[in-house]
PDB file of C-alpha atoms in Angstrom:
ATOM      1  CA  UNK C  21       2.791  -2.670 -37.570  1.00 49.00           C
ATOM      2  CA  UNK C  22      -0.396  -2.537 -35.523  1.00 51.00           C
ATOM      3  CA  UNK C  23      -2.417   0.523 -34.768  1.00 52.00           C
ATOM      4  CA  UNK C  24      -1.416   2.312 -31.613  1.00 54.00           C
ATOM      5  CA  UNK C  25      -4.301   3.732 -29.646  1.00 54.00           C
ATOM      6  CA  UNK C  26      -3.627   6.931 -27.825  1.00 53.00           C
ATOM      7  CA  UNK C  27      -5.782   7.883 -24.914  1.00 52.00           C
ATOM      8  CA  UNK C  28      -5.640  10.978 -22.829  1.00 57.00           C
ATOM      9  CA  UNK C  29      -4.264   9.824 -19.502  1.00 63.00           C
ATOM     10  CA  UNK C  30      -6.267  10.791 -16.454  1.00 71.00           C
ATOM     11  CA  UNK C  31      -4.666  13.481 -14.360  1.00 91.00           C
ATOM     12  CA  UNK C  32      -3.204  11.713 -11.376  1.00 92.00           C
ATOM     13  CA  UNK C  33      -2.387  12.976  -7.927  1.00 93.00           C
ATOM     14  CA  UNK C  34      -0.151  11.471  -5.273  1.00 96.00           C
ATOM     15  CA  UNK C  35      -2.029  10.695  -2.035  1.00 97.00           C
ATOM     16  CA  UNK C  36      -1.358   8.741   1.129  1.00 97.00           C
ATOM     17  CA  UNK C  37      -3.342   5.815   2.433  1.00 98.00           C
ATOM     18  CA  UNK C  38      -2.770   4.322   5.867  1.00 97.00           C
ATOM     19  CA  UNK C  39      -2.094   0.618   6.258  1.00 97.00           C
ATOM     20  CA  UNK C  40      -0.878  -1.511   9.170  1.00 95.00           C
ATOM     21  CA  UNK C  41       2.839  -2.147   9.485  1.00 93.00           C
ATOM     22  CA  UNK C  42       2.899  -5.554  11.162  1.00 88.00           C
ATOM     23  CA  UNK C  43       6.704  -5.428  11.419  1.00 85.00           C
ATOM     24  CA  UNK C  44       6.864  -2.118  13.305  1.00 83.00           C
ATOM     25  CA  UNK C  45       7.964  -1.881  16.919  1.00 86.00           C
ATOM     26  CA  UNK C  46       5.437  -0.331  19.297  1.00 85.00           C
ATOM     27  CA  UNK C  47       5.489   3.465  19.144  1.00 86.00           C
ATOM     28  CA  UNK C  48       3.506   5.516  21.688  1.00 86.00           C
ATOM     29  CA  UNK C  49       3.062   8.243  19.040  1.00 88.00           C
ATOM     30  CA  UNK C  50       1.542   5.693  16.651  1.00 87.00           C
ATOM     31  CA  UNK C  51       0.027   3.008  18.913  1.00 89.00           C
ATOM     32  CA  UNK C  52      -2.055   1.437  16.135  1.00 90.00           C
ATOM     33  CA  UNK C  53       0.953   0.861  13.879  1.00 91.00           C
ATOM     34  CA  UNK C  54      -0.388   2.728  10.868  1.00 95.00           C
ATOM     35  CA  UNK C  55       2.008   3.589   8.072  1.00 95.00           C
ATOM     36  CA  UNK C  56       1.421   5.989   5.209  1.00 96.00           C
ATOM     37  CA  UNK C  57       2.023   4.568   1.746  1.00 97.00           C
ATOM     38  CA  UNK C  58       1.671   6.463  -1.497  1.00 97.00           C
ATOM     39  CA  UNK C  59      -0.830   5.916  -4.252  1.00 97.00           C
ATOM     40  CA  UNK C  60      -1.497   7.731  -7.514  1.00 95.00           C
ATOM     41  CA  UNK C  61      -5.209   8.402  -7.918  1.00 95.00           C
ATOM     42  CA  UNK C  62      -7.530  10.349 -10.191  1.00 92.00           C
ATOM     43  CA  UNK C  63      -7.036  14.033  -9.385  1.00 92.00           C
ATOM     44  CA  UNK C  64     -10.661  14.873 -10.215  1.00 91.00           C
ATOM     45  CA  UNK C  65     -11.970  13.091  -7.126  1.00 93.00           C
ATOM     46  CA  UNK C  66      -8.955  12.416  -4.886  1.00 96.00           C
ATOM     47  CA  UNK C  67     -10.885  11.884  -1.626  1.00 97.00           C
ATOM     48  CA  UNK C  68     -13.121   9.211  -3.139  1.00 97.00           C
ATOM     49  CA  UNK C  69     -10.186   7.651  -5.004  1.00 97.00           C
ATOM     50  CA  UNK C  70      -7.980   7.618  -1.881  1.00 97.00           C
ATOM     51  CA  UNK C  71     -10.666   5.833   0.151  1.00 98.00           C
ATOM     52  CA  UNK C  72     -11.145   3.313  -2.675  1.00 97.00           C
ATOM     53  CA  UNK C  73      -7.369   2.743  -2.703  1.00 97.00           C
ATOM     54  CA  UNK C  74      -7.430   2.293   1.078  1.00 98.00           C
ATOM     55  CA  UNK C  75      -9.935  -0.574   0.897  1.00 97.00           C
ATOM     56  CA  UNK C  76      -8.002  -2.097  -2.023  1.00 97.00           C
ATOM     57  CA  UNK C  77      -5.193  -2.598   0.475  1.00 96.00           C
ATOM     58  CA  UNK C  78      -1.487  -3.213   0.075  1.00 97.00           C
ATOM     59  CA  UNK C  79       0.370  -4.180  -3.075  1.00 96.00           C
ATOM     60  CA  UNK C  80       2.176  -7.521  -3.209  1.00 96.00           C
ATOM     61  CA  UNK C  81       5.486  -5.698  -2.675  1.00 96.00           C
ATOM     62  CA  UNK C  82       4.083  -3.940   0.408  1.00 96.00           C
ATOM     63  CA  UNK C  83       2.753  -7.234   1.789  1.00 95.00           C
ATOM     64  CA  UNK C  84       6.221  -8.736   1.368  1.00 95.00           C
ATOM     65  CA  UNK C  85       7.511  -5.912   3.642  1.00 93.00           C
ATOM     66  CA  UNK C  86       4.901  -6.666   6.356  1.00 94.00           C
ATOM     67  CA  UNK C  87       2.349  -4.038   5.347  1.00 95.00           C
ATOM     68  CA  UNK C  88      -1.213  -5.285   5.921  1.00 95.00           C
ATOM     69  CA  UNK C  89      -4.740  -4.075   5.209  1.00 95.00           C
ATOM     70  CA  UNK C  90      -6.335  -1.711   7.693  1.00 94.00           C
ATOM     71  CA  UNK C  91      -9.838  -2.342   6.339  1.00 94.00           C
ATOM     72  CA  UNK C  92     -10.285  -6.121   6.837  1.00 93.00           C
ATOM     73  CA  UNK C  93     -12.468  -6.766   3.777  1.00 92.00           C
ATOM     74  CA  UNK C  94     -14.778  -3.816   4.462  1.00 95.00           C
ATOM     75  CA  UNK C  95     -16.366  -2.321   1.334  1.00 95.00           C
ATOM     76  CA  UNK C  96     -16.288   1.392   0.529  1.00 97.00           C
ATOM     77  CA  UNK C  97     -19.802   2.653  -0.244  1.00 96.00           C
ATOM     78  CA  UNK C  98     -19.617   6.439  -0.582  1.00 96.00           C
ATOM     79  CA  UNK C  99     -18.179   9.684   0.688  1.00 97.00           C
ATOM     80  CA  UNK C 100     -19.766  13.128   0.818  1.00 96.00           C
ATOM     81  CA  UNK C 101     -17.978  16.301   1.780  1.00 96.00           C
ATOM     82  CA  UNK C 102     -20.110  18.875   3.565  1.00 95.00           C
ATOM     83  CA  UNK C 103     -18.728  21.994   5.290  1.00 95.00           C
ATOM     84  CA  UNK C 104     -15.288  20.468   5.679  1.00 96.00           C
ATOM     85  CA  UNK C 105     -16.557  17.158   7.071  1.00 96.00           C
ATOM     86  CA  UNK C 106     -16.048  13.978   5.057  1.00 97.00           C
ATOM     87  CA  UNK C 107     -18.926  11.568   5.713  1.00 97.00           C
ATOM     88  CA  UNK C 108     -17.490   8.195   4.672  1.00 97.00           C
ATOM     89  CA  UNK C 109     -19.774   5.160   4.472  1.00 97.00           C
ATOM     90  CA  UNK C 110     -18.591   1.554   4.508  1.00 97.00           C
ATOM     91  CA  UNK C 111     -20.174  -1.899   4.794  1.00 95.00           C
ATOM     92  CA  UNK C 112     -18.886  -5.010   6.512  1.00 91.00           C
ATOM     93  CA  UNK C 113     -19.766  -8.093   4.434  1.00 89.00           C
ATOM     94  CA  UNK C 114     -21.832 -10.691   6.302  1.00 85.00           C
ATOM     95  CA  UNK C 115     -19.044 -13.269   6.165  1.00 79.00           C
ATOM     96  CA  UNK C 116     -16.485 -10.882   7.671  1.00 79.00           C
ATOM     97  CA  UNK C 117     -15.729  -9.584  11.110  1.00 82.00           C
ATOM     98  CA  UNK C 118     -12.993  -7.657  12.802  1.00 87.00           C
ATOM     99  CA  UNK C 119      -9.992  -9.871  13.610  1.00 88.00           C
ATOM    100  CA  UNK C 120      -9.320  -8.412  17.052  1.00 86.00           C
ATOM    101  CA  UNK C 121     -10.169  -5.795  19.658  1.00 88.00           C
ATOM    102  CA  UNK C 122      -8.032  -3.058  18.081  1.00 90.00           C
ATOM    103  CA  UNK C 123      -9.217  -3.648  14.512  1.00 93.00           C
ATOM    104  CA  UNK C 124     -12.239  -1.281  14.658  1.00 94.00           C
ATOM    105  CA  UNK C 125     -10.041   1.538  15.986  1.00 94.00           C
ATOM    106  CA  UNK C 126      -7.372   0.800  13.365  1.00 95.00           C
ATOM    107  CA  UNK C 127      -9.982   0.947  10.598  1.00 96.00           C
ATOM    108  CA  UNK C 128     -11.497   4.222  11.844  1.00 96.00           C
ATOM    109  CA  UNK C 129      -8.090   5.873  12.277  1.00 96.00           C
ATOM    110  CA  UNK C 130      -6.894   4.718   8.840  1.00 97.00           C
ATOM    111  CA  UNK C 131      -9.987   6.205   7.186  1.00 98.00           C
ATOM    112  CA  UNK C 132      -9.706   9.427   9.210  1.00 97.00           C
ATOM    113  CA  UNK C 133      -6.009   9.919   8.389  1.00 97.00           C
ATOM    114  CA  UNK C 134      -6.582   9.110   4.717  1.00 98.00           C
ATOM    115  CA  UNK C 135      -9.483  11.584   4.478  1.00 98.00           C
ATOM    116  CA  UNK C 136      -8.012  14.441   6.474  1.00 98.00           C
ATOM    117  CA  UNK C 137      -4.826  14.706   4.415  1.00 97.00           C
ATOM    118  CA  UNK C 138      -6.787  16.951   2.056  1.00 97.00           C
ATOM    119  CA  UNK C 139      -6.862  20.658   2.963  1.00 96.00           C
ATOM    120  CA  UNK C 140     -10.633  20.922   2.439  1.00 96.00           C
ATOM    121  CA  UNK C 141     -11.336  18.091   4.941  1.00 97.00           C
ATOM    122  CA  UNK C 142     -11.192  19.240   8.578  1.00 97.00           C
ATOM    123  CA  UNK C 143     -12.526  16.000  10.035  1.00 96.00           C
ATOM    124  CA  UNK C 144     -14.097  12.701   9.066  1.00 97.00           C
ATOM    125  CA  UNK C 145     -17.211  10.874  10.217  1.00 96.00           C
ATOM    126  CA  UNK C 146     -16.682   7.177   9.581  1.00 97.00           C
ATOM    127  CA  UNK C 147     -19.830   5.083   9.288  1.00 96.00           C
ATOM    128  CA  UNK C 148     -19.864   1.302   9.190  1.00 95.00           C
ATOM    129  CA  UNK C 149     -23.227  -0.253   8.385  1.00 93.00           C
ATOM    130  CA  UNK C 150     -24.917   3.008   9.449  1.00 92.00           C
ATOM    131  CA  UNK C 151     -23.180   3.149  12.853  1.00 91.00           C
ATOM    132  CA  UNK C 152     -20.657   5.889  13.665  1.00 90.00           C
ATOM    133  CA  UNK C 153     -19.520   4.495  17.036  1.00 89.00           C
ATOM    134  CA  UNK C 154     -18.818   0.944  15.837  1.00 89.00           C
ATOM    135  CA  UNK C 155     -15.424   1.149  17.560  1.00 89.00           C
ATOM    136  CA  UNK C 156     -16.862   2.030  20.993  1.00 86.00           C
ATOM    137  CA  UNK C 157     -16.099  -0.738  23.480  1.00 82.00           C
ATOM    138  CA  UNK C 158     -18.199   0.737  26.300  1.00 82.00           C
ATOM    139  CA  UNK C 159     -21.319  -1.198  25.365  1.00 81.00           C
ATOM    140  CA  UNK C 160     -23.150   1.987  24.340  1.00 81.00           C
ATOM    141  CA  UNK C 161     -25.915   1.488  21.782  1.00 83.00           C
ATOM    142  CA  UNK C 162     -25.071   2.140  18.129  1.00 83.00           C
ATOM    143  CA  UNK C 163     -25.016   5.797  17.103  1.00 86.00           C
ATOM    144  CA  UNK C 164     -26.754   6.364  13.789  1.00 89.00           C
ATOM    145  CA  UNK C 165     -24.706   8.166  11.176  1.00 88.00           C
ATOM    146  CA  UNK C 166     -25.851  11.704  10.386  1.00 82.00           C
ATOM    147  CA  UNK C 167     -27.766  12.218   7.170  1.00 80.00           C
ATOM    148  CA  UNK C 168     -26.004  14.417   4.641  1.00 76.00           C
TER     149      UNK C 168
END
């Protein structure tokens, strides 16, 4: 008989992350096709853990059901919570880009919905490579992310 190591399991908490349901019919109430899926994350830092789970994407079983990533290879850098506002920072690797016109809006909405599920988060500021209006299609210049 071998030695059995016992470790204190981390306290886990059920959270939702928002991924794209590529099989869903168009719904005016959910035009970007986001679907909440559950994850169990470390309860000590659930906001950070939920955002990390979001960029990790769908499980193989979820992919088999048509659930796709809403983050397109974007890396999670950090999140800071200040006065009820989650300031979430991400980076787009040099070899990646958004796969279509709606992808930036899908990414921003997925991060916002994932972050604002927590009662202490009233809203989210999503920053991609230091730009908070990366999803703006008006041609406006980049808007620098606020310092926190």
